[in-house]
Short mmCIF file of C-alpha atoms in Angstrom, two decimals:
data_model
loop_
_atom_site.label_atom_id
_atom_site.label_comp_id
_atom_site.label_asym_id
_atom_site.label_seq_id
_atom_site.Cartn_x
_atom_site.Cartn_y
_atom_site.Cartn_z
CA UNK A 11 142.55 72.25 31.60
CA UNK A 12 139.66 74.34 30.33
CA UNK A 13 138.86 74.37 26.63
CA UNK A 14 138.00 77.43 24.54
CA UNK A 15 136.20 76.71 21.29
CA UNK A 16 136.11 79.46 18.71
CA UNK A 17 134.34 79.12 15.40
CA UNK A 18 134.45 79.44 12.53
CA UNK A 19 138.20 78.95 12.30
CA UNK A 20 138.25 80.76 8.99
CA UNK A 21 135.91 82.28 6.45
CA UNK A 22 135.96 84.17 3.20
CA UNK A 23 133.14 86.68 2.98
CA UNK A 24 131.76 89.12 0.46
CA UNK A 25 131.99 92.80 1.24
CA UNK A 26 128.82 94.24 2.71
CA UNK A 27 127.89 91.03 4.52
CA UNK A 28 128.21 90.20 8.22
CA UNK A 29 129.90 87.35 10.06
CA UNK A 30 129.24 86.18 13.60
CA UNK A 31 132.07 84.52 15.50
CA UNK A 32 131.36 82.34 18.51
CA UNK A 33 133.47 81.71 21.58
CA UNK A 34 132.46 78.90 23.92
CA UNK A 35 134.30 77.99 27.12
CA UNK A 36 133.73 74.74 28.96
CA UNK A 37 133.88 76.40 32.38
CA UNK A 38 132.82 79.72 33.82
CA UNK A 39 135.16 82.65 33.33
CA UNK A 40 135.36 86.04 34.98
CA UNK A 41 136.25 88.08 31.93
CA UNK A 42 135.89 87.70 28.19
CA UNK A 43 137.51 89.92 25.58
CA UNK A 44 137.62 90.21 21.82
CA UNK A 45 140.87 91.09 20.04
CA UNK A 46 141.79 91.76 16.44
CA UNK A 47 145.15 90.99 14.88
CA UNK A 48 145.65 92.53 11.48
CA UNK A 49 148.23 91.04 9.12
CA UNK A 50 151.73 91.52 10.48
CA UNK A 51 150.45 93.44 13.51
CA UNK A 52 150.05 92.79 17.19
CA UNK A 53 146.78 92.30 19.03
CA UNK A 54 144.36 95.17 19.48
CA UNK A 55 141.55 94.98 22.00
CA UNK A 56 138.14 95.53 20.43
CA UNK A 57 135.95 95.28 23.52
CA UNK A 58 135.25 93.64 26.84
CA UNK A 59 132.23 91.34 26.65
CA UNK A 60 130.10 91.94 29.73
CA UNK A 61 127.71 89.26 30.88
CA UNK A 62 124.13 90.46 30.67
CA UNK A 63 124.94 94.01 29.61
CA UNK A 64 126.40 95.99 26.73
CA UNK A 65 130.03 95.42 25.86
CA UNK A 66 132.65 98.03 26.68
CA UNK A 67 134.34 99.17 23.47
CA UNK A 68 137.84 100.53 23.03
CA UNK A 69 138.59 103.72 21.19
CA UNK A 70 138.09 103.25 17.48
CA UNK A 71 135.57 100.43 17.78
CA UNK A 72 131.79 100.91 17.86
CA UNK A 73 128.84 98.71 18.63
CA UNK A 74 127.21 99.19 15.23
CA UNK A 75 130.24 97.71 13.51
CA UNK A 76 131.16 95.06 16.10
CA UNK A 77 128.06 94.05 18.06
CA UNK A 78 128.92 91.69 20.90
CA UNK A 79 126.73 89.44 22.99
CA UNK A 80 127.50 87.56 26.19
CA UNK A 81 124.34 85.89 27.43
CA UNK A 82 126.08 83.85 30.13
CA UNK A 83 129.45 83.25 31.77
CA UNK A 84 130.71 80.76 29.19
CA UNK A 85 129.64 82.10 25.79
CA UNK A 86 130.11 85.21 23.69
CA UNK A 87 129.69 86.24 20.07
CA UNK A 88 131.32 88.97 18.02
CA UNK A 89 129.70 90.10 14.77
CA UNK A 90 131.68 91.93 12.11
CA UNK A 91 129.06 93.94 10.27
CA UNK A 92 128.94 95.39 6.78
CA UNK A 93 132.39 94.02 6.07
CA UNK A 94 135.00 95.63 3.87
CA UNK A 95 138.43 94.30 2.85
CA UNK A 96 139.95 96.35 5.69
CA UNK A 97 138.21 94.00 8.12
CA UNK A 98 140.35 91.11 6.91
CA UNK A 99 142.08 90.03 10.06
CA UNK A 100 142.32 87.38 12.73
CA UNK A 101 139.73 87.77 15.47
CA UNK A 102 140.50 86.19 18.83
CA UNK A 103 138.47 85.73 21.96
CA UNK A 104 140.35 85.78 25.24
CA UNK A 105 139.21 84.75 28.70
CA UNK A 106 140.31 85.06 32.29
CA UNK A 107 139.60 82.08 34.51
CA UNK A 108 138.76 82.49 38.21
CA UNK A 109 141.87 82.65 40.37
CA UNK A 110 144.19 82.99 37.39
CA UNK A 111 145.54 86.36 36.36
CA UNK A 112 146.72 85.40 32.89
CA UNK A 113 144.64 85.38 29.73
CA UNK A 114 143.91 82.38 27.55
CA UNK A 115 143.07 82.72 23.89
CA UNK A 116 140.78 80.87 21.57
CA UNK A 117 142.31 79.52 18.39
CA UNK A 118 141.15 82.53 16.38
CA UNK A 119 139.01 83.19 13.32
CA UNK A 120 140.86 84.09 10.14
CA UNK A 121 138.58 86.36 8.14
CA UNK A 122 139.15 87.38 4.55
CA UNK A 123 136.80 89.89 2.96
CA UNK A 124 136.72 90.00 -0.83
CA UNK B 21 154.78 106.97 24.86
CA UNK B 22 153.02 103.74 23.95
CA UNK B 23 151.63 101.65 26.78
CA UNK B 24 153.80 98.68 25.84
CA UNK B 25 156.77 98.81 23.48
CA UNK B 26 158.97 96.10 22.02
CA UNK B 27 161.69 95.89 19.42
CA UNK B 28 160.02 94.09 16.50
CA UNK B 29 163.25 92.41 15.43
CA UNK B 30 163.74 90.02 13.81
CA UNK B 31 166.45 88.60 16.00
CA UNK B 32 168.45 86.06 14.03
CA UNK B 33 170.50 83.75 16.25
CA UNK B 34 172.25 80.39 15.82
CA UNK B 35 171.20 77.34 17.74
CA UNK B 36 172.65 77.31 21.24
CA UNK B 37 172.87 81.08 21.51
CA UNK B 38 171.47 83.15 24.34
CA UNK B 39 169.09 85.91 23.33
CA UNK B 40 167.25 88.57 25.32
CA UNK B 41 164.27 90.78 24.52
CA UNK B 42 163.16 93.87 26.36
CA UNK B 43 159.71 95.31 26.78
CA UNK B 44 159.01 98.74 28.23
CA UNK B 45 155.71 99.77 29.77
CA UNK B 46 154.29 103.16 30.67
CA UNK B 47 151.99 102.41 33.62
CA UNK B 48 154.14 102.46 36.75
CA UNK B 49 151.27 100.98 38.76
CA UNK B 50 151.25 97.70 36.80
CA UNK B 51 151.72 94.71 39.08
CA UNK B 52 151.74 91.78 36.70
CA UNK B 53 153.34 91.15 33.36
CA UNK B 54 153.16 88.40 30.78
CA UNK B 55 155.23 86.97 27.97
CA UNK B 56 153.28 85.14 25.27
CA UNK B 57 154.61 83.09 22.41
CA UNK B 58 152.83 83.20 19.06
CA UNK B 59 153.65 80.80 16.27
CA UNK B 60 152.78 81.69 12.71
CA UNK B 61 149.01 81.55 12.10
CA UNK B 62 148.34 80.43 15.67
CA UNK B 63 146.89 82.08 18.75
CA UNK B 64 149.20 83.50 21.45
CA UNK B 65 150.04 81.09 24.25
CA UNK B 66 151.24 82.07 27.69
CA UNK B 67 154.95 81.52 28.15
CA UNK B 68 155.65 83.17 31.50
CA UNK B 69 154.02 85.39 34.09
CA UNK B 70 156.00 87.90 36.14
CA UNK B 71 154.58 89.26 39.40
CA UNK B 72 157.65 90.30 41.36
CA UNK B 73 161.30 90.61 40.41
CA UNK B 74 161.37 87.73 38.02
CA UNK B 75 160.57 84.17 37.07
CA UNK B 76 162.54 81.25 35.67
CA UNK B 77 161.34 78.18 33.82
CA UNK B 78 163.99 75.95 32.34
CA UNK B 79 165.82 77.84 29.61
CA UNK B 80 163.56 80.86 29.98
CA UNK B 81 164.02 83.69 32.47
CA UNK B 82 161.85 86.76 32.79
CA UNK B 83 163.04 89.71 34.85
CA UNK B 84 161.29 92.86 35.96
CA UNK B 85 162.94 96.23 36.47
CA UNK B 86 160.35 98.47 38.09
CA UNK B 87 162.64 101.48 38.36
CA UNK B 88 163.19 101.56 34.61
CA UNK B 89 159.77 100.10 33.79
CA UNK B 90 160.82 97.23 31.62
CA UNK B 91 160.66 93.48 31.62
CA UNK B 92 163.03 91.20 29.81
CA UNK B 93 162.88 87.67 28.49
CA UNK B 94 166.10 85.67 28.31
CA UNK B 95 166.29 82.46 26.32
CA UNK B 96 169.33 80.28 26.87
CA UNK B 97 170.59 77.50 24.60
CA UNK B 98 168.21 78.50 21.79
CA UNK B 99 166.49 75.72 19.88
CA UNK B 100 165.12 75.77 16.36
CA UNK B 101 161.70 75.31 17.91
CA UNK B 102 162.06 78.61 19.77
CA UNK B 103 161.53 80.46 16.47
CA UNK B 104 158.34 82.44 17.00
CA UNK B 105 157.06 85.89 17.88
CA UNK B 106 157.27 86.81 21.55
CA UNK B 107 154.62 89.20 22.80
CA UNK B 108 154.87 91.25 25.95
CA UNK B 109 151.56 92.04 27.64
CA UNK B 110 150.61 94.29 30.54
CA UNK B 111 147.16 94.57 32.17
CA UNK B 112 145.68 98.03 32.41
CA UNK B 113 142.57 99.19 34.21
CA UNK B 114 139.63 96.76 34.36
CA UNK B 115 141.98 93.84 33.60
CA UNK B 116 142.38 94.76 29.95
CA UNK B 117 145.54 93.26 28.50
CA UNK B 118 147.62 95.52 26.27
CA UNK B 119 150.13 93.89 23.95
CA UNK B 120 153.37 95.08 22.51
CA UNK B 121 154.06 94.70 18.83
CA UNK B 122 155.95 91.47 19.45
CA UNK B 123 159.56 90.49 18.82
CA UNK B 124 160.25 87.97 16.11
CA UNK B 125 162.94 85.39 16.83
CA UNK B 126 164.54 83.22 14.16
CA UNK B 127 166.85 80.46 15.33
CA UNK B 128 168.96 78.96 12.58
CA UNK B 129 170.98 75.72 12.45
#
């Protein structure tokens, strides 16, 4: 089965700094998404990562805060910019493989902002 | 009405019990539905997909009620290892997956 590699798995960052999270899949996927899961909460979609064009953001999320890249069909990055403690969360990439309707998640990045 | 709603629980059941969770959804046009399992500090993993009236896999049964717009997950003969959070998910437009808040299950000896 296909492998999704997400890194870093965890980080502790100073407020005001930025962190870039990478999601690498070992086969081509049709869709890639970025989710956030705040402590004790369910998953909230941040944006759809579009290959070769700007990401599509959900209400409440903006490109300046969460810039996303997807240069090809197997790789995407999410940057959490100018971090504050409220950004402490788990960030998850999710992909849809061709011919499969369900979504598969990376192992997540546990971010703590101090 | 939220797009996807679940009872957060927790559901506390003894080993061997049968337990059921419901999930209601607002988009009557939805055609596919998913149950994910999430263990503490882990990513969600697909448990079952539901595309028609229902699906069964061993001790797990998922059923769809389109008229009332809910899906259910039934777990028979609960094991200690079934303790987890069960997330209901429904795709919306452009294949975006919307999750419920999750239902926490605790199975005790």
